[in-house]
Coordinates of C-alpha atoms and ligand atoms in Angstrom, one line a residue:
M1 CA 0.0 0.0 0.0
N2 CA 1.2 3.5 -0.8
L3 CA 0.3 5.6 2.2
E4 CA 1.4 8.8 0.6
R5 CA -1.1 8.3 -2.3
L6 CA -3.9 8.1 0.3
L7 CA -3.0 11.0 2.5
R8 CA -4.1 14.5 2.0
K9 CA -1.4 16.5 0.4
N10 CA -1.1 19.2 3.1
I11 CA -0.9 16.5 5.8
I12 CA 2.2 14.9 4.2
S13 CA 4.2 18.1 4.6
L14 CA 2.7 19.2 7.9
S15 CA 4.9 19.4 10.9
A16 CA 3.2 18.8 14.3
Y17 CA 2.9 21.4 17.0
S18 CA 5.5 20.6 19.7
S19 CA 4.2 21.2 23.2
A20 CA 6.3 21.9 26.2
R21 CA 5.6 18.4 27.5
D22 CA 6.6 16.9 24.1
E23 CA 10.0 18.6 24.2
F24 CA 10.8 17.6 27.7
K25 CA 9.1 14.3 28.6
E26 CA 10.8 13.1 31.7
V27 CA 8.6 13.5 34.7
N28 CA 10.7 13.7 37.8
E29 CA 9.6 15.0 41.2
A30 CA 13.0 16.6 41.7
Y31 CA 12.8 18.8 38.6
V32 CA 11.7 22.4 38.6
F33 CA 9.2 22.8 35.7
M34 CA 9.3 26.3 34.4
D35 CA 8.5 25.4 30.8
A36 CA 4.7 25.3 30.4
N37 CA 3.3 28.4 32.2
E38 CA 1.3 26.2 34.6
N39 CA 0.4 27.2 38.1
P40 CA 3.2 25.8 40.3
N41 CA 0.9 24.9 43.3
N42 CA 0.4 21.2 43.4
N43 CA -3.3 20.1 43.5
G44 CA -2.9 16.9 41.6
Y45 CA -4.0 18.5 38.3
N46 CA -2.0 21.7 37.9
R47 CA 0.3 20.1 35.3
Y48 CA -0.5 19.4 31.7
P49 CA -1.3 15.7 31.1
D50 CA 1.0 13.3 29.2
P51 CA 0.3 14.2 25.5
Q52 CA 1.2 10.6 24.5
Q53 CA -0.8 8.9 27.3
T54 CA 2.1 6.5 27.7
A55 CA 0.9 4.6 30.8
V56 CA -2.6 3.9 29.3
K57 CA -1.1 2.9 25.9
Q58 CA 1.5 0.7 27.6
K59 CA -1.3 -1.2 29.3
L60 CA -3.4 -1.6 26.2
A61 CA -0.3 -2.7 24.2
E62 CA 0.3 -5.5 26.7
L63 CA -3.4 -6.6 26.7
R64 CA -3.6 -6.6 22.9
D65 CA -0.1 -7.9 22.2
L66 CA 0.7 -4.8 20.0
E67 CA 3.4 -2.1 20.0
I68 CA 2.7 1.1 21.7
N69 CA 3.3 3.0 18.5
Q70 CA 0.3 1.1 16.9
I71 CA -2.1 2.9 19.3
L72 CA -3.7 6.4 19.3
L73 CA -6.2 7.6 21.8
G74 CA -8.9 10.1 21.1
N75 CA -11.6 12.1 23.0
G76 CA -14.1 9.3 22.2
S77 CA -14.1 7.3 19.0
D78 CA -15.7 10.3 17.5
E79 CA -12.4 12.3 17.7
V80 CA -10.5 9.3 16.3
L81 CA -12.9 9.1 13.3
D82 CA -12.6 12.8 12.7
L83 CA -8.8 12.6 12.7
I84 CA -9.0 9.8 10.2
F85 CA -11.1 12.0 7.9
R86 CA -8.8 14.9 8.2
A87 CA -5.7 12.7 7.5
F88 CA -7.0 11.1 4.4
C89 CA -9.9 13.0 2.8
E90 CA -9.3 16.0 0.6
P91 CA -12.5 18.2 1.1
N92 CA -14.6 18.6 -2.0
N93 CA -12.6 16.0 -3.8
D94 CA -12.5 12.6 -2.1
N95 CA -15.2 10.2 -1.2
I96 CA -15.9 7.5 1.5
I97 CA -18.1 4.4 1.4
T98 CA -20.6 3.6 4.2
L99 CA -23.0 0.6 4.5
P100 CA -26.4 1.8 5.8
P101 CA -28.1 1.1 8.1
T102 CA -25.1 1.9 10.3
Y103 CA -23.6 4.3 12.8
G104 CA -24.6 7.9 12.0
M105 CA -21.3 9.5 12.8
Y106 CA -19.6 8.4 9.6
S107 CA -21.9 10.6 7.5
V108 CA -21.9 13.4 10.0
L109 CA -18.1 13.6 9.9
A110 CA -18.1 13.3 6.1
N111 CA -20.5 16.2 5.8
L112 CA -18.5 18.2 8.3
N113 CA -15.3 17.6 6.3
A114 CA -17.0 18.2 2.9
V115 CA -16.4 14.7 1.7
E116 CA -18.8 12.8 -0.6
I117 CA -20.6 9.8 0.9
R118 CA -21.3 6.8 -1.3
E119 CA -23.8 4.5 0.4
V120 CA -24.1 0.8 -0.4
L121 CA -27.0 -0.7 1.5
L122 CA -26.4 -3.9 3.5
S123 CA -28.1 -7.0 2.1
T124 CA -31.4 -8.1 3.7
E125 CA -29.3 -10.4 6.0
F126 CA -27.4 -7.2 7.0
Q127 CA -24.2 -8.3 5.3
P128 CA -21.9 -6.2 3.1
K129 CA -22.5 -6.6 -0.6
V130 CA -18.9 -6.9 -1.7
N131 CA -19.3 -6.5 -5.4
S132 CA -21.6 -3.5 -5.2
I133 CA -19.1 -1.9 -2.8
L134 CA -16.2 -2.5 -5.2
E135 CA -18.2 -1.1 -8.1
Q136 CA -18.6 2.1 -6.1
Q137 CA -15.0 2.7 -5.5
D138 CA -12.7 4.9 -7.6
Q139 CA -9.3 6.5 -7.2
R140 CA -10.8 9.1 -4.8
S141 CA -12.4 6.5 -2.5
K142 CA -10.3 6.9 0.7
L143 CA -12.2 5.2 3.5
L144 CA -14.6 2.3 3.8
F145 CA -16.4 2.0 7.1
L146 CA -17.3 -1.5 8.4
C147 CA -19.1 -1.4 11.7
T148 CA -19.0 -4.9 13.2
P149 CA -20.9 -5.8 15.3
N150 CA -23.0 -3.2 13.4
N151 CA -25.1 -0.5 15.0
P152 CA -28.2 -0.7 14.8
T153 CA -28.5 -4.1 13.2
A154 CA -26.6 -5.8 16.1
N155 CA -25.1 -8.5 13.9
S156 CA -21.4 -9.1 12.9
F157 CA -20.3 -9.2 9.4
D158 CA -18.9 -12.4 7.9
N159 CA -15.2 -12.7 8.3
D160 CA -14.8 -13.8 4.6
L161 CA -16.6 -10.8 3.3
I162 CA -14.5 -8.5 5.5
E163 CA -11.3 -10.1 4.4
S164 CA -12.2 -9.8 0.7
L165 CA -12.9 -6.1 1.2
L166 CA -9.6 -5.7 3.0
R167 CA -7.8 -7.3 0.1
S168 CA -9.8 -5.5 -2.7
F169 CA -10.5 -2.0 -1.4
N170 CA -8.0 0.6 -2.7
G171 CA -8.2 2.8 0.4
I172 CA -8.3 2.5 4.1
V173 CA -10.7 0.0 5.7
V174 CA -11.9 1.3 9.1
I175 CA -13.4 -1.5 11.2
D176 CA -15.4 0.0 14.1
E177 CA -15.4 -2.5 16.9
A178 CA -17.3 -0.5 19.5
Y179 CA -19.2 -3.7 20.5
I180 CA -16.5 -6.3 20.0
D181 CA -16.5 -7.3 23.7
F182 CA -20.0 -8.6 23.4
S183 CA -19.4 -10.6 20.2
I184 CA -18.6 -14.3 19.7
N185 CA -16.2 -13.2 17.0
E186 CA -12.6 -12.4 17.5
S187 CA -11.3 -8.8 17.1
W188 CA -9.5 -8.0 13.8
L189 CA -6.7 -6.7 16.0
S190 CA -5.1 -10.2 15.8
R191 CA -4.7 -9.6 12.1
L192 CA -3.7 -5.9 12.2
N193 CA -0.1 -6.7 11.1
E194 CA -1.3 -8.5 8.0
F195 CA -3.2 -5.6 6.5
P196 CA -1.4 -2.2 6.1
N197 CA -4.7 -0.6 5.1
L198 CA -6.6 -1.6 8.2
I199 CA -7.6 0.7 11.0
V200 CA -9.5 -0.8 14.0
T201 CA -11.3 1.5 16.4
Q202 CA -12.6 0.6 19.9
T203 CA -14.0 2.6 22.8
F204 CA -14.2 2.7 26.6
S205 CA -17.9 3.8 26.2
K206 CA -19.6 0.4 25.9
A207 CA -18.3 -2.8 27.5
Y208 CA -15.8 -0.8 29.7
G209 CA -18.7 1.2 31.2
L210 CA -16.9 4.6 30.8
A211 CA -18.9 6.6 28.3
G212 CA -18.5 9.6 30.6
I213 CA -14.8 9.8 30.4
R214 CA -14.7 10.0 26.5
L215 CA -12.0 7.7 25.5
G216 CA -11.7 6.1 22.1
I217 CA -8.9 3.9 20.8
C218 CA -7.4 3.6 17.3
Y219 CA -5.2 0.7 16.3
A220 CA -3.3 0.7 13.0
S221 CA 0.2 0.4 11.5
K222 CA 2.8 2.5 13.1
E223 CA 3.0 4.6 9.9
I224 CA -0.7 5.5 10.0
I225 CA -0.5 6.1 13.8
A226 CA 2.4 8.5 13.3
V227 CA 0.3 10.6 10.8
L228 CA -2.7 10.7 13.2
N229 CA -0.4 11.7 16.1
K230 CA 0.9 14.6 14.0
I231 CA -2.5 16.1 13.6
K232 CA -4.2 15.3 17.0
P233 CA -4.6 18.2 19.5
P234 CA -1.6 18.1 21.8
Y235 CA -3.4 17.4 25.1
N236 CA -6.5 15.7 23.7
I237 CA -6.8 13.2 26.6
N238 CA -7.2 14.9 30.0
Q239 CA -5.5 13.7 33.2
L240 CA -8.8 12.6 34.9
T241 CA -9.6 10.4 31.9
Q242 CA -6.1 8.9 31.8
N243 CA -6.3 8.1 35.5
V244 CA -9.7 6.4 35.3
A245 CA -8.8 4.5 32.2
L246 CA -5.7 3.1 33.8
E247 CA -7.6 2.0 36.9
K248 CA -10.1 0.2 34.7
L249 CA -7.4 -1.6 32.7
E250 CA -5.7 -2.7 35.9
R251 CA -9.0 -4.4 36.9
I252 CA -9.9 -5.9 33.6
T253 CA -11.6 -9.0 35.1
N254 CA -14.4 -6.8 36.3
V255 CA -15.1 -5.7 32.7
K256 CA -15.3 -9.4 31.6
E257 CA -17.7 -10.2 34.4
E258 CA -20.0 -7.3 33.5
V259 CA -19.9 -8.2 29.9
N260 CA -20.8 -11.8 30.7
S261 CA -23.8 -10.8 32.8
I262 CA -25.0 -8.4 30.0
I263 CA -24.7 -11.3 27.5
N264 CA -26.8 -13.5 29.8
E265 CA -29.3 -10.8 30.3
R266 CA -29.5 -10.4 26.5
Q267 CA -30.6 -14.0 26.2
T268 CA -33.2 -13.7 29.0
L269 CA -34.6 -10.6 27.4
I270 CA -34.8 -12.2 24.0
S271 CA -36.8 -15.2 25.3
Q272 CA -39.2 -12.9 27.2
L273 CA -39.7 -10.6 24.2
E274 CA -40.4 -13.6 22.0
T275 CA -43.6 -14.4 24.0
I276 CA -45.1 -10.9 23.4
P277 CA -47.3 -10.7 20.3
L278 CA -46.5 -7.1 19.3
F279 CA -43.0 -8.2 18.4
V280 CA -42.8 -9.2 14.8
K281 CA -39.1 -10.1 14.8
I282 CA -36.2 -10.1 17.2
Y283 CA -32.9 -10.0 15.3
P284 CA -30.0 -12.0 16.6
S285 CA -27.6 -9.9 18.6
D286 CA -23.8 -10.0 18.9
A287 CA -23.8 -6.7 20.9
N288 CA -25.3 -5.1 24.0
F289 CA -28.5 -4.1 22.3
L290 CA -31.3 -5.7 20.3
L291 CA -32.9 -4.6 17.0
V292 CA -36.5 -5.6 17.2
Q293 CA -39.3 -5.2 14.7
V294 CA -42.7 -4.3 16.2
D295 CA -46.2 -3.8 14.8
D296 CA -46.0 0.0 14.9
A297 CA -42.7 1.5 16.0
N298 CA -43.9 5.1 16.3
L299 CA -46.8 4.1 18.5
R300 CA -44.7 1.7 20.7
Y301 CA -41.9 4.3 21.0
R302 CA -44.4 6.9 22.3
Q303 CA -46.0 4.5 24.7
L304 CA -42.7 3.5 26.2
I305 CA -41.6 7.1 26.6
S306 CA -44.9 7.8 28.5
K307 CA -43.7 5.1 31.0
G308 CA -40.3 6.6 31.3
I309 CA -38.6 3.9 29.2
V310 CA -36.4 5.5 26.5
V311 CA -35.5 3.4 23.5
R312 CA -34.2 4.3 20.0
N313 CA -36.7 4.5 17.2
R314 CA -34.9 3.3 14.0
T315 CA -38.0 3.1 11.8
N316 CA -36.7 5.7 9.3
Q317 CA -33.4 3.8 8.7
P318 CA -33.2 1.7 5.5
L319 CA -34.1 -2.0 6.1
C320 CA -35.3 -1.0 9.6
H321 CA -39.0 -0.4 9.0
N322 CA -40.9 -0.5 12.3
C323 CA -37.7 -1.3 14.2
L324 CA -36.7 -0.2 17.7
R325 CA -33.2 -0.5 19.2
L326 CA -33.2 -1.6 22.8
T327 CA -30.1 -1.4 25.0
I328 CA -29.7 -4.3 27.5
G329 CA -30.3 -2.8 30.9
T330 CA -29.9 -4.2 34.4
P331 CA -32.1 -7.2 35.3
E332 CA -34.4 -4.8 37.1
E333 CA -34.7 -2.4 34.2
N334 CA -35.3 -5.2 31.7
Q335 CA -38.0 -6.6 34.0
K336 CA -39.7 -3.2 34.0
L337 CA -39.7 -3.2 30.2
I338 CA -41.2 -6.6 30.0
T339 CA -43.9 -5.9 32.6
F340 CA -45.0 -2.8 30.7
L341 CA -44.9 -4.5 27.3
N342 CA -47.1 -7.3 28.7
Q343 CA -49.7 -4.8 29.8
L344 CA -49.7 -3.4 26.3
S345 CA -50.4 -6.6 24.4
Ligands
PLP401 C1 -21.2 3.9 20.7 C2 -20.4 3.8 19.4 C3 -19.1 4.3 19.4 C4 -18.5 5.0 20.5 O1 -18.3 6.3 20.3 P1 -17.5 7.1 21.5 O2 -17.3 8.4 20.8 O3 -16.2 6.3 21.7 O4 -18.4 7.1 22.7 C5 -18.4 4.1 18.2 N1 -19.0 3.4 17.2 C6 -20.2 2.9 17.2 C7 -20.7 2.2 16.1 C8 -21.0 3.1 18.3 O5 -22.2 2.6 18.4

């Protein structure tokens, strides 16, 4: 792969802003820091955070068996995705390919960055249509977004289809693995070193239970990560977020326990919903939410709201007529949902 061909011209020649903490990295209690115009009174947060988040990345690198220079952190995956657009897509010139129904941020970011969106609907089984996707690509197709497990359809894409896209797409393939911890499928991280055009994104917002700290992860070749590092805001991950993320990674077994209980709850919820007549279809789920087809999505959505139960109405998405998206809650919350739905039918 020729990375230079894919990058924006101005990004190739850009030199990164060098912050005080970039130029002098060594943190030593004995030093006198007079380089960053901080307030010298120690309150735990008076210093700028590590711009490279080395401690967090070190831990992630160990867990994923990767090099630290294959990791970039962002203020949520949303920042990671925006950096990817800004690195590769020339505004008013390049295009990206998305596979609706899928996560809304890809098209929001494309519009924000003045990049054309080429949409290739998933099949009725919610799988990528490889030939149609490849027919849509041209020399200006820079990014292809594969969200797997996919939001809102809840299924994973077939590995063979993903692999053929990785081999045949001329640009960068971004695999969004926000829900990978809930999946029976293995992460594509294990094959990152095989595909120079692969970027895998993950997040602390779902399985890790830390949506509030805003931390997204990007894994790619060290060449791609070096480019993204060059364009990221210098101190994009604040100290509080770095502290909380590190604590979580040091107690990773808690995450696995919570994930397992959510997966069990998912099965319980499916069996209960199946007995309620207003449900036309409950799609299989490889994530922490269910896509369900009901008799009348707008009506059921409003009725649920009136009982203080908030779900996502996806009826206007392609292939999702009369569909609602339900996040798996605690056992008590799920029971509340079932009790109310039983009263309705
Ligand atoms: C929730 C979600 C994310 C997470 O975004 P953050 O900005 O990290 O909170 C990313 N991708 C998909 C498909 C999601 O559903």
